[in-house]
């Protein structure tokens, strides 16, 4: 059994650097495509573009170059571009502003969504697109990066060490108000969603694209929470990085039951039990759908 250990400080720093480089690839490729994104559909309502694939190549190639023994799971399956990777300089090791511990390499799984919000990307809602890189340790979301390439916003965090790059860590305003601001999907409003939203009343419902973008918007204070029913599947590459940031900021991400999702290399890819997310201030609002953040976990 391997005894190799990994510095989470360096790994997270590398992930920040890689997310930013992939963001540049996304912006440059989008410009070069001039509207022809090469969009195909992996399944009904599930698009993938040439830009998704190139971003996956960039992220996976750079991380595998530096961390060949770590388990990486990405949304897209690609062949790595050796020339692209060879042209890249070394990754930065000192971007985190955090002092994290070393952990066994065998316990690490990295979850990659190279272009979260592909539907929004195709529709031209570029500000809602993000790059997500989540680092799980022993099956739990531990560190993560959310990078919005078209706005230049980069946020990262580690559970127990806070977040960086967020305007404020959780929504603290409206402390006397019982009106909850809820983020919901632009494209997935259905009967199950409406039933959940009805339980959140009194609330203000705001449509917003991209799972990573929604969670970062929650941490920035635009919303208090997000509730998503079981039928609206997200996947582990959608939620690993956002969960790490939410928990690092004192917020919450879990199944609708309040139970945690697990992110080990053998995890089921789809999040089939719904998702709830809240900022530090928004956590009490989740009691309206039966999630007691103080009692759960």
PDB file of C-alpha atoms in Angstrom:
ATOM      1  CA  UNK A   1       0.000   0.000   0.000  1.00  0.00           C
ATOM      2  CA  UNK A   2       1.299   3.447  -0.940  1.00  0.00           C
ATOM      3  CA  UNK A   3       2.446   5.690   1.900  1.00  0.00           C
ATOM      4  CA  UNK A   4       2.637   8.819  -0.290  1.00  0.00           C
ATOM      5  CA  UNK A   5       1.280  11.970   1.336  1.00  0.00           C
ATOM      6  CA  UNK A   6       0.025  15.130  -0.296  1.00  0.00           C
ATOM      7  CA  UNK A   7       0.164  18.710   0.944  1.00  0.00           C
ATOM      8  CA  UNK A   8      -3.380  20.050   0.705  1.00  0.00           C
ATOM      9  CA  UNK A   9      -1.901  23.557   0.733  1.00  0.00           C
ATOM     10  CA  UNK A  10       0.014  22.857  -2.475  1.00  0.00           C
ATOM     11  CA  UNK A  11      -2.758  20.780  -4.067  1.00  0.00           C
ATOM     12  CA  UNK A  12      -5.370  23.506  -3.471  1.00  0.00           C
ATOM     13  CA  UNK A  13      -2.966  26.164  -4.724  1.00  0.00           C
ATOM     14  CA  UNK A  14      -2.401  24.125  -7.879  1.00  0.00           C
ATOM     15  CA  UNK A  15      -6.159  23.741  -8.303  1.00  0.00           C
ATOM     16  CA  UNK A  16      -6.642  27.526  -8.065  1.00  0.00           C
ATOM     17  CA  UNK A  17      -3.958  28.074 -10.701  1.00  0.00           C
ATOM     18  CA  UNK A  18      -5.395  25.372 -12.978  1.00  0.00           C
ATOM     19  CA  UNK A  19      -8.943  26.755 -12.678  1.00  0.00           C
ATOM     20  CA  UNK A  20      -7.734  30.201 -13.736  1.00  0.00           C
ATOM     21  CA  UNK A  21      -5.751  28.802 -16.669  1.00  0.00           C
ATOM     22  CA  UNK A  22      -8.757  26.757 -17.776  1.00  0.00           C
ATOM     23  CA  UNK A  23     -10.853  29.908 -17.489  1.00  0.00           C
ATOM     24  CA  UNK A  24      -8.558  31.636 -19.972  1.00  0.00           C
ATOM     25  CA  UNK A  25      -8.908  28.655 -22.312  1.00  0.00           C
ATOM     26  CA  UNK A  26     -12.701  28.923 -22.040  1.00  0.00           C
ATOM     27  CA  UNK A  27     -12.747  32.643 -22.814  1.00  0.00           C
ATOM     28  CA  UNK A  28     -10.251  32.350 -25.680  1.00  0.00           C
ATOM     29  CA  UNK A  29     -11.939  29.310 -27.242  1.00  0.00           C
ATOM     30  CA  UNK A  30     -15.351  30.990 -26.986  1.00  0.00           C
ATOM     31  CA  UNK A  31     -13.954  34.002 -28.829  1.00  0.00           C
ATOM     32  CA  UNK A  32     -12.349  31.842 -31.498  1.00  0.00           C
ATOM     33  CA  UNK A  33     -15.536  29.832 -32.048  1.00  0.00           C
ATOM     34  CA  UNK A  34     -17.426  32.993 -33.071  1.00  0.00           C
ATOM     35  CA  UNK A  35     -20.761  31.472 -32.081  1.00  0.00           C
ATOM     36  CA  UNK A  36     -20.115  27.972 -33.437  1.00  0.00           C
ATOM     37  CA  UNK A  37     -19.564  26.106 -30.173  1.00  0.00           C
ATOM     38  CA  UNK A  38     -19.788  22.624 -31.698  1.00  0.00           C
ATOM     39  CA  UNK A  39     -22.679  21.825 -29.371  1.00  0.00           C
ATOM     40  CA  UNK A  40     -23.711  18.180 -29.079  1.00  0.00           C
ATOM     41  CA  UNK A  41     -26.041  16.433 -26.631  1.00  0.00           C
ATOM     42  CA  UNK A  42     -24.865  13.660 -24.319  1.00  0.00           C
ATOM     43  CA  UNK A  43     -28.541  13.085 -23.482  1.00  0.00           C
ATOM     44  CA  UNK A  44     -31.789  15.016 -23.778  1.00  0.00           C
ATOM     45  CA  UNK A  45     -31.259  18.514 -22.391  1.00  0.00           C
ATOM     46  CA  UNK A  46     -27.624  17.793 -21.513  1.00  0.00           C
ATOM     47  CA  UNK A  47     -25.356  19.692 -23.934  1.00  0.00           C
ATOM     48  CA  UNK A  48     -21.587  19.574 -24.283  1.00  0.00           C
ATOM     49  CA  UNK A  49     -19.492  21.940 -26.381  1.00  0.00           C
ATOM     50  CA  UNK A  50     -16.001  22.039 -27.814  1.00  0.00           C
ATOM     51  CA  UNK A  51     -15.186  24.508 -25.037  1.00  0.00           C
ATOM     52  CA  UNK A  52     -16.164  22.000 -22.290  1.00  0.00           C
ATOM     53  CA  UNK A  53     -13.832  19.429 -23.822  1.00  0.00           C
ATOM     54  CA  UNK A  54     -10.868  21.762 -24.184  1.00  0.00           C
ATOM     55  CA  UNK A  55     -11.278  22.984 -20.603  1.00  0.00           C
ATOM     56  CA  UNK A  56     -11.359  19.372 -19.376  1.00  0.00           C
ATOM     57  CA  UNK A  57      -8.177  18.628 -21.340  1.00  0.00           C
ATOM     58  CA  UNK A  58      -6.470  21.622 -19.757  1.00  0.00           C
ATOM     59  CA  UNK A  59      -7.490  20.887 -16.175  1.00  0.00           C
ATOM     60  CA  UNK A  60      -6.968  17.148 -16.253  1.00  0.00           C
ATOM     61  CA  UNK A  61      -3.688  17.380 -18.151  1.00  0.00           C
ATOM     62  CA  UNK A  62      -2.136  19.906 -15.778  1.00  0.00           C
ATOM     63  CA  UNK A  63      -3.271  18.106 -12.631  1.00  0.00           C
ATOM     64  CA  UNK A  64      -2.124  14.710 -13.920  1.00  0.00           C
ATOM     65  CA  UNK A  65       1.263  16.192 -14.809  1.00  0.00           C
ATOM     66  CA  UNK A  66       1.771  17.343 -11.211  1.00  0.00           C
ATOM     67  CA  UNK A  67      -0.193  14.630  -9.397  1.00  0.00           C
ATOM     68  CA  UNK A  68      -0.016  11.437 -11.499  1.00  0.00           C
ATOM     69  CA  UNK A  69      -1.058   9.163  -8.638  1.00  0.00           C
ATOM     70  CA  UNK A  70      -4.247  10.974  -7.583  1.00  0.00           C
ATOM     71  CA  UNK A  71      -7.736   9.903  -8.574  1.00  0.00           C
ATOM     72  CA  UNK A  72      -9.372  12.454 -10.910  1.00  0.00           C
ATOM     73  CA  UNK A  73     -13.006  12.233 -12.005  1.00  0.00           C
ATOM     74  CA  UNK A  74     -14.242  14.744 -14.567  1.00  0.00           C
ATOM     75  CA  UNK A  75     -17.572  15.351 -16.234  1.00  0.00           C
ATOM     76  CA  UNK A  76     -16.101  14.997 -19.727  1.00  0.00           C
ATOM     77  CA  UNK A  77     -14.059  12.130 -21.172  1.00  0.00           C
ATOM     78  CA  UNK A  78     -11.174  13.438 -23.237  1.00  0.00           C
ATOM     79  CA  UNK A  79      -7.828  12.471 -24.687  1.00  0.00           C
ATOM     80  CA  UNK A  80      -5.120  14.639 -23.190  1.00  0.00           C
ATOM     81  CA  UNK A  81      -3.309  17.110 -25.441  1.00  0.00           C
ATOM     82  CA  UNK A  82       0.386  16.535 -24.761  1.00  0.00           C
ATOM     83  CA  UNK A  83       1.450  19.617 -26.723  1.00  0.00           C
ATOM     84  CA  UNK A  84      -0.906  21.856 -24.782  1.00  0.00           C
ATOM     85  CA  UNK A  85       0.407  20.579 -21.462  1.00  0.00           C
ATOM     86  CA  UNK A  86       4.061  20.745 -22.516  1.00  0.00           C
ATOM     87  CA  UNK A  87       3.623  24.418 -23.371  1.00  0.00           C
ATOM     88  CA  UNK A  88       2.410  25.247 -19.863  1.00  0.00           C
ATOM     89  CA  UNK A  89       4.712  26.491 -17.128  1.00  0.00           C
ATOM     90  CA  UNK A  90       4.861  25.033 -13.615  1.00  0.00           C
ATOM     91  CA  UNK A  91       1.846  25.434 -11.348  1.00  0.00           C
ATOM     92  CA  UNK A  92       1.847  27.929  -8.469  1.00  0.00           C
ATOM     93  CA  UNK A  93       2.222  26.439  -4.992  1.00  0.00           C
ATOM     94  CA  UNK A  94       1.509  29.480  -2.813  1.00  0.00           C
ATOM     95  CA  UNK A  95      -1.931  30.854  -3.712  1.00  0.00           C
ATOM     96  CA  UNK A  96      -4.109  29.570  -0.882  1.00  0.00           C
ATOM     97  CA  UNK A  97      -3.239  31.943   2.005  1.00  0.00           C
ATOM     98  CA  UNK A  98      -3.892  28.844   4.155  1.00  0.00           C
ATOM     99  CA  UNK A  99      -1.774  26.384   6.074  1.00  0.00           C
ATOM    100  CA  UNK A 100      -3.366  22.997   5.477  1.00  0.00           C
ATOM    101  CA  UNK A 101      -2.159  19.593   6.543  1.00  0.00           C
ATOM    102  CA  UNK A 102      -0.645  16.718   4.605  1.00  0.00           C
ATOM    103  CA  UNK A 103      -2.953  13.741   3.958  1.00  0.00           C
ATOM    104  CA  UNK A 104      -2.471  10.275   2.453  1.00  0.00           C
ATOM    105  CA  UNK A 105      -2.696  10.364  -1.338  1.00  0.00           C
ATOM    106  CA  UNK A 106      -4.812   7.208  -1.339  1.00  0.00           C
ATOM    107  CA  UNK A 107      -7.668   9.076   0.368  1.00  0.00           C
ATOM    108  CA  UNK A 108      -7.910  11.918  -2.191  1.00  0.00           C
ATOM    109  CA  UNK A 109     -10.403  12.160  -5.043  1.00  0.00           C
ATOM    110  CA  UNK A 110     -10.547  15.265  -7.248  1.00  0.00           C
ATOM    111  CA  UNK A 111     -13.885  16.105  -8.897  1.00  0.00           C
ATOM    112  CA  UNK A 112     -13.782  18.318 -11.994  1.00  0.00           C
ATOM    113  CA  UNK A 113     -16.536  20.174 -13.819  1.00  0.00           C
ATOM    114  CA  UNK A 114     -14.606  22.000 -16.540  1.00  0.00           C
ATOM    115  CA  UNK A 115     -17.523  24.218 -17.554  1.00  0.00           C
ATOM    116  CA  UNK A 116     -20.405  24.231 -15.102  1.00  0.00           C
ATOM    117  CA  UNK A 117     -23.520  25.799 -16.614  1.00  0.00           C
ATOM    118  CA  UNK A 118     -23.184  24.596 -20.200  1.00  0.00           C
ATOM    119  CA  UNK A 119     -26.847  25.433 -20.931  1.00  0.00           C
ATOM    120  CA  UNK A 120     -26.216  29.000 -19.790  1.00  0.00           C
ATOM    121  CA  UNK A 121     -23.010  29.102 -21.814  1.00  0.00           C
ATOM    122  CA  UNK A 122     -24.831  28.068 -24.992  1.00  0.00           C
ATOM    123  CA  UNK A 123     -27.595  30.597 -24.243  1.00  0.00           C
ATOM    124  CA  UNK A 124     -25.063  33.413 -23.825  1.00  0.00           C
ATOM    125  CA  UNK A 125     -25.444  33.832 -20.061  1.00  0.00           C
ATOM    126  CA  UNK A 126     -21.671  33.812 -19.717  1.00  0.00           C
ATOM    127  CA  UNK A 127     -21.529  35.386 -16.245  1.00  0.00           C
ATOM    128  CA  UNK A 128     -23.204  32.229 -14.850  1.00  0.00           C
ATOM    129  CA  UNK A 129     -20.510  29.851 -16.138  1.00  0.00           C
ATOM    130  CA  UNK A 130     -17.870  28.507 -13.750  1.00  0.00           C
ATOM    131  CA  UNK A 131     -14.976  26.089 -13.464  1.00  0.00           C
ATOM    132  CA  UNK A 132     -15.308  23.728 -10.484  1.00  0.00           C
ATOM    133  CA  UNK A 133     -12.480  21.725  -8.906  1.00  0.00           C
ATOM    134  CA  UNK A 134     -13.347  19.896  -5.681  1.00  0.00           C
ATOM    135  CA  UNK A 135     -10.940  17.972  -3.473  1.00  0.00           C
ATOM    136  CA  UNK A 136     -12.394  15.186  -1.344  1.00  0.00           C
ATOM    137  CA  UNK A 137     -10.470  13.497   1.458  1.00  0.00           C
ATOM    138  CA  UNK A 138     -11.711  10.133   2.741  1.00  0.00           C
ATOM    139  CA  UNK A 139     -14.971  10.701   0.890  1.00  0.00           C
ATOM    140  CA  UNK A 140     -15.746  14.127   2.331  1.00  0.00           C
ATOM    141  CA  UNK A 141     -15.654  17.437   0.441  1.00  0.00           C
ATOM    142  CA  UNK A 142     -12.639  19.182   1.933  1.00  0.00           C
ATOM    143  CA  UNK A 143     -11.330  21.907  -0.409  1.00  0.00           C
ATOM    144  CA  UNK A 144     -12.631  23.551  -3.534  1.00  0.00           C
ATOM    145  CA  UNK A 145     -12.303  26.232  -6.194  1.00  0.00           C
ATOM    146  CA  UNK A 146     -15.061  28.062  -8.064  1.00  0.00           C
ATOM    147  CA  UNK A 147     -13.832  30.286 -10.885  1.00  0.00           C
ATOM    148  CA  UNK A 148     -16.108  32.409 -13.089  1.00  0.00           C
ATOM    149  CA  UNK A 149     -14.013  32.889 -16.246  1.00  0.00           C
ATOM    150  CA  UNK A 150     -16.086  35.656 -17.802  1.00  0.00           C
ATOM    151  CA  UNK A 151     -16.138  37.854 -14.679  1.00  0.00           C
ATOM    152  CA  UNK A 152     -12.700  36.946 -13.307  1.00  0.00           C
ATOM    153  CA  UNK A 153     -14.087  35.944  -9.893  1.00  0.00           C
ATOM    154  CA  UNK A 154     -12.154  33.170  -8.158  1.00  0.00           C
ATOM    155  CA  UNK A 155     -13.202  31.771  -4.780  1.00  0.00           C
ATOM    156  CA  UNK A 156     -11.611  28.936  -2.872  1.00  0.00           C
ATOM    157  CA  UNK A 157     -11.828  27.428   0.567  1.00  0.00           C
ATOM    158  CA  UNK A 158     -11.113  24.539   2.879  1.00  0.00           C
ATOM    159  CA  UNK A 159     -13.367  23.199   5.601  1.00  0.00           C
ATOM    160  CA  UNK A 160     -12.157  24.553   8.915  1.00  0.00           C
ATOM    161  CA  UNK A 161     -10.070  27.273   7.260  1.00  0.00           C
ATOM    162  CA  UNK A 162     -12.633  29.635   5.746  1.00  0.00           C
ATOM    163  CA  UNK A 163     -12.985  30.935   2.211  1.00  0.00           C
ATOM    164  CA  UNK A 164     -11.136  33.502   0.131  1.00  0.00           C
ATOM    165  CA  UNK A 165     -12.218  35.518  -2.879  1.00  0.00           C
ATOM    166  CA  UNK A 166     -15.833  35.943  -1.704  1.00  0.00           C
ATOM    167  CA  UNK A 167     -17.154  39.449  -1.087  1.00  0.00           C
ATOM    168  CA  UNK A 168     -18.546  38.321   2.249  1.00  0.00           C
ATOM    169  CA  UNK A 169     -18.825  34.929   3.915  1.00  0.00           C
ATOM    170  CA  UNK A 170     -22.566  34.370   4.021  1.00  0.00           C
ATOM    171  CA  UNK A 171     -25.515  36.785   3.968  1.00  0.00           C
ATOM    172  CA  UNK A 172     -25.749  38.718   7.225  1.00  0.00           C
ATOM    173  CA  UNK A 173     -28.290  41.383   6.292  1.00  0.00           C
ATOM    174  CA  UNK A 174     -32.034  41.280   6.959  1.00  0.00           C
ATOM    175  CA  UNK A 175     -31.511  39.626  10.305  1.00  0.00           C
ATOM    176  CA  UNK A 176     -35.093  40.372  11.430  1.00  0.00           C
ATOM    177  CA  UNK A 177     -36.760  39.263   8.193  1.00  0.00           C
ATOM    178  CA  UNK A 178     -38.448  35.898   7.735  1.00  0.00           C
ATOM    179  CA  UNK A 179     -38.465  36.256   3.951  1.00  0.00           C
ATOM    180  CA  UNK A 180     -36.011  33.816   2.440  1.00  0.00           C
ATOM    181  CA  UNK A 181     -34.299  34.561  -0.880  1.00  0.00           C
ATOM    182  CA  UNK A 182     -34.157  31.235  -2.732  1.00  0.00           C
ATOM    183  CA  UNK A 183     -32.106  30.488  -5.837  1.00  0.00           C
ATOM    184  CA  UNK A 184     -33.717  28.154  -8.324  1.00  0.00           C
ATOM    185  CA  UNK A 185     -32.843  26.714 -11.708  1.00  0.00           C
ATOM    186  CA  UNK A 186     -33.597  28.606 -14.902  1.00  0.00           C
ATOM    187  CA  UNK A 187     -34.305  25.428 -16.862  1.00  0.00           C
ATOM    188  CA  UNK A 188     -35.573  22.930 -14.273  1.00  0.00           C
ATOM    189  CA  UNK A 189     -38.729  24.390 -12.749  1.00  0.00           C
ATOM    190  CA  UNK A 190     -41.170  21.492 -12.348  1.00  0.00           C
ATOM    191  CA  UNK A 191     -43.916  20.323 -10.002  1.00  0.00           C
ATOM    192  CA  UNK A 192     -41.436  18.888  -7.494  1.00  0.00           C
ATOM    193  CA  UNK A 193     -39.513  22.170  -7.438  1.00  0.00           C
ATOM    194  CA  UNK A 194     -42.688  24.178  -6.938  1.00  0.00           C
ATOM    195  CA  UNK A 195     -43.725  21.928  -4.037  1.00  0.00           C
ATOM    196  CA  UNK A 196     -40.397  22.541  -2.309  1.00  0.00           C
ATOM    197  CA  UNK A 197     -40.547  26.272  -2.934  1.00  0.00           C
ATOM    198  CA  UNK A 198     -44.056  26.400  -1.465  1.00  0.00           C
ATOM    199  CA  UNK A 199     -42.644  24.996   1.779  1.00  0.00           C
ATOM    200  CA  UNK A 200     -40.070  27.823   1.853  1.00  0.00           C
ATOM    201  CA  UNK A 201     -42.734  30.547   2.050  1.00  0.00           C
ATOM    202  CA  UNK A 202     -42.510  33.416   2.747  1.00  0.00           C
ATOM    203  CA  UNK A 203     -39.772  33.577   0.157  1.00  0.00           C
ATOM    204  CA  UNK A 204     -38.497  35.457  -2.861  1.00  0.00           C
ATOM    205  CA  UNK A 205     -37.611  33.043  -5.656  1.00  0.00           C
ATOM    206  CA  UNK A 206     -34.903  34.087  -8.116  1.00  0.00           C
ATOM    207  CA  UNK A 207     -33.901  32.048 -11.173  1.00  0.00           C
ATOM    208  CA  UNK A 208     -30.159  31.661 -11.606  1.00  0.00           C
ATOM    209  CA  UNK A 209     -28.001  29.449 -13.825  1.00  0.00           C
ATOM    210  CA  UNK A 210     -25.088  27.156 -13.074  1.00  0.00           C
ATOM    211  CA  UNK A 211     -24.880  25.182  -9.821  1.00  0.00           C
ATOM    212  CA  UNK A 212     -21.460  26.548  -8.882  1.00  0.00           C
ATOM    213  CA  UNK A 213     -22.584  30.062  -9.715  1.00  0.00           C
ATOM    214  CA  UNK A 214     -25.696  29.667  -7.552  1.00  0.00           C
ATOM    215  CA  UNK A 215     -23.687  28.466  -4.560  1.00  0.00           C
ATOM    216  CA  UNK A 216     -21.104  31.233  -4.954  1.00  0.00           C
ATOM    217  CA  UNK A 217     -23.959  33.745  -5.224  1.00  0.00           C
ATOM    218  CA  UNK A 218     -25.333  32.376  -1.944  1.00  0.00           C
ATOM    219  CA  UNK A 219     -21.967  32.923  -0.270  1.00  0.00           C
ATOM    220  CA  UNK A 220     -21.809  36.426  -1.748  1.00  0.00           C
ATOM    221  CA  UNK A 221     -25.152  37.234  -0.139  1.00  0.00           C
ATOM    222  CA  UNK A 222     -27.463  37.394  -3.165  1.00  0.00           C
ATOM    223  CA  UNK A 223     -29.513  34.457  -1.868  1.00  0.00           C
ATOM    224  CA  UNK A 224     -29.974  32.675   1.435  1.00  0.00           C
ATOM    225  CA  UNK A 225     -30.391  29.166   0.102  1.00  0.00           C
ATOM    226  CA  UNK A 226     -31.122  26.729  -2.707  1.00  0.00           C
ATOM    227  CA  UNK A 227     -33.472  23.743  -2.667  1.00  0.00           C
ATOM    228  CA  UNK A 228     -33.443  21.162  -5.446  1.00  0.00           C
ATOM    229  CA  UNK A 229     -35.701  18.077  -5.585  1.00  0.00           C
ATOM    230  CA  UNK A 230     -34.556  14.504  -6.123  1.00  0.00           C
ATOM    231  CA  UNK A 231     -35.695  14.473  -9.764  1.00  0.00           C
ATOM    232  CA  UNK A 232     -33.338  17.344 -10.696  1.00  0.00           C
ATOM    233  CA  UNK A 233     -30.098  15.388 -10.691  1.00  0.00           C
ATOM    234  CA  UNK A 234     -26.826  17.108 -10.075  1.00  0.00           C
ATOM    235  CA  UNK A 235     -23.590  15.135 -10.017  1.00  0.00           C
ATOM    236  CA  UNK A 236     -20.624  14.897  -7.681  1.00  0.00           C
ATOM    237  CA  UNK A 237     -18.507  17.142  -9.922  1.00  0.00           C
ATOM    238  CA  UNK A 238     -21.237  19.795  -9.541  1.00  0.00           C
ATOM    239  CA  UNK A 239     -21.352  19.691  -5.753  1.00  0.00           C
ATOM    240  CA  UNK A 240     -17.923  18.726  -4.360  1.00  0.00           C
ATOM    241  CA  UNK A 241     -16.231  22.119  -4.727  1.00  0.00           C
ATOM    242  CA  UNK A 242     -19.379  24.108  -3.787  1.00  0.00           C
ATOM    243  CA  UNK A 243     -19.920  21.959  -0.695  1.00  0.00           C
ATOM    244  CA  UNK A 244     -16.351  22.547   0.463  1.00  0.00           C
ATOM    245  CA  UNK A 245     -16.765  26.320   0.069  1.00  0.00           C
ATOM    246  CA  UNK A 246     -20.208  26.390   1.656  1.00  0.00           C
ATOM    247  CA  UNK A 247     -19.037  24.495   4.728  1.00  0.00           C
ATOM    248  CA  UNK A 248     -15.814  26.499   4.914  1.00  0.00           C
ATOM    249  CA  UNK A 249     -17.943  29.657   5.074  1.00  0.00           C
ATOM    250  CA  UNK A 250     -20.155  28.289   7.849  1.00  0.00           C
ATOM    251  CA  UNK A 251     -22.926  27.361   5.435  1.00  0.00           C
ATOM    252  CA  UNK A 252     -24.482  24.080   4.403  1.00  0.00           C
ATOM    253  CA  UNK A 253     -24.849  21.587   1.536  1.00  0.00           C
ATOM    254  CA  UNK A 254     -26.472  18.178   1.889  1.00  0.00           C
ATOM    255  CA  UNK A 255     -29.149  15.822   0.633  1.00  0.00           C
ATOM    256  CA  UNK A 256     -32.775  16.860   1.175  1.00  0.00           C
ATOM    257  CA  UNK A 257     -32.734  14.519   4.167  1.00  0.00           C
ATOM    258  CA  UNK A 258     -29.877  16.466   5.754  1.00  0.00           C
ATOM    259  CA  UNK A 259     -27.486  13.558   5.241  1.00  0.00           C
ATOM    260  CA  UNK A 260     -24.105  14.193   3.676  1.00  0.00           C
ATOM    261  CA  UNK A 261     -23.114  13.184   0.178  1.00  0.00           C
ATOM    262  CA  UNK A 262     -19.895  11.181  -0.087  1.00  0.00           C
ATOM    263  CA  UNK A 263     -17.226  11.872  -2.695  1.00  0.00           C
ATOM    264  CA  UNK A 264     -14.929   8.871  -2.655  1.00  0.00           C
ATOM    265  CA  UNK A 265     -13.712   7.356  -5.918  1.00  0.00           C
ATOM    266  CA  UNK A 266     -16.465   4.703  -5.664  1.00  0.00           C
ATOM    267  CA  UNK A 267     -19.277   7.233  -5.133  1.00  0.00           C
ATOM    268  CA  UNK A 268     -22.427   7.132  -7.266  1.00  0.00           C
ATOM    269  CA  UNK A 269     -21.977   9.968  -9.768  1.00  0.00           C
ATOM    270  CA  UNK A 270     -25.528  11.348  -9.584  1.00  0.00           C
ATOM    271  CA  UNK A 271     -26.886  13.131  -6.528  1.00  0.00           C
ATOM    272  CA  UNK A 272     -30.185  11.258  -6.501  1.00  0.00           C
ATOM    273  CA  UNK A 273     -31.460  12.494  -3.137  1.00  0.00           C
ATOM    274  CA  UNK A 274     -31.891  16.186  -3.897  1.00  0.00           C
ATOM    275  CA  UNK A 275     -29.692  19.043  -2.724  1.00  0.00           C
ATOM    276  CA  UNK A 276     -30.120  21.862  -0.228  1.00  0.00           C
ATOM    277  CA  UNK A 277     -27.599  24.684   0.194  1.00  0.00           C
ATOM    278  CA  UNK A 278     -27.525  27.630   2.558  1.00  0.00           C
ATOM    279  CA  UNK A 279     -25.259  30.445   3.652  1.00  0.00           C
ATOM    280  CA  UNK A 280     -24.325  30.768   7.310  1.00  0.00           C
ATOM    281  CA  UNK A 281     -27.275  33.129   7.807  1.00  0.00           C
ATOM    282  CA  UNK A 282     -29.599  31.031   5.646  1.00  0.00           C
ATOM    283  CA  UNK A 283     -29.148  27.740   7.513  1.00  0.00           C
ATOM    284  CA  UNK A 284     -32.258  28.195   9.754  1.00  0.00           C
ATOM    285  CA  UNK A 285     -34.450  28.613   6.666  1.00  0.00           C
ATOM    286  CA  UNK A 286     -33.737  25.003   5.679  1.00  0.00           C
ATOM    287  CA  UNK A 287     -35.846  23.872   8.656  1.00  0.00           C
ATOM    288  CA  UNK A 288     -38.835  24.753   6.474  1.00  0.00           C
ATOM    289  CA  UNK A 289     -38.069  21.712   4.306  1.00  0.00           C
ATOM    290  CA  UNK A 290     -37.182  19.538   7.306  1.00  0.00           C
ATOM    291  CA  UNK A 291     -33.405  19.985   7.410  1.00  0.00           C
ATOM    292  CA  UNK A 292     -32.046  20.744  10.882  1.00  0.00           C
ATOM    293  CA  UNK A 293     -28.496  21.870  10.184  1.00  0.00           C
ATOM    294  CA  UNK A 294     -27.591  21.758  13.863  1.00  0.00           C
ATOM    295  CA  UNK A 295     -28.770  18.208  14.384  1.00  0.00           C
ATOM    296  CA  UNK A 296     -27.701  16.692  11.069  1.00  0.00           C
ATOM    297  CA  UNK A 297     -24.218  15.148  10.532  1.00  0.00           C
TER     298      UNK A 297
END
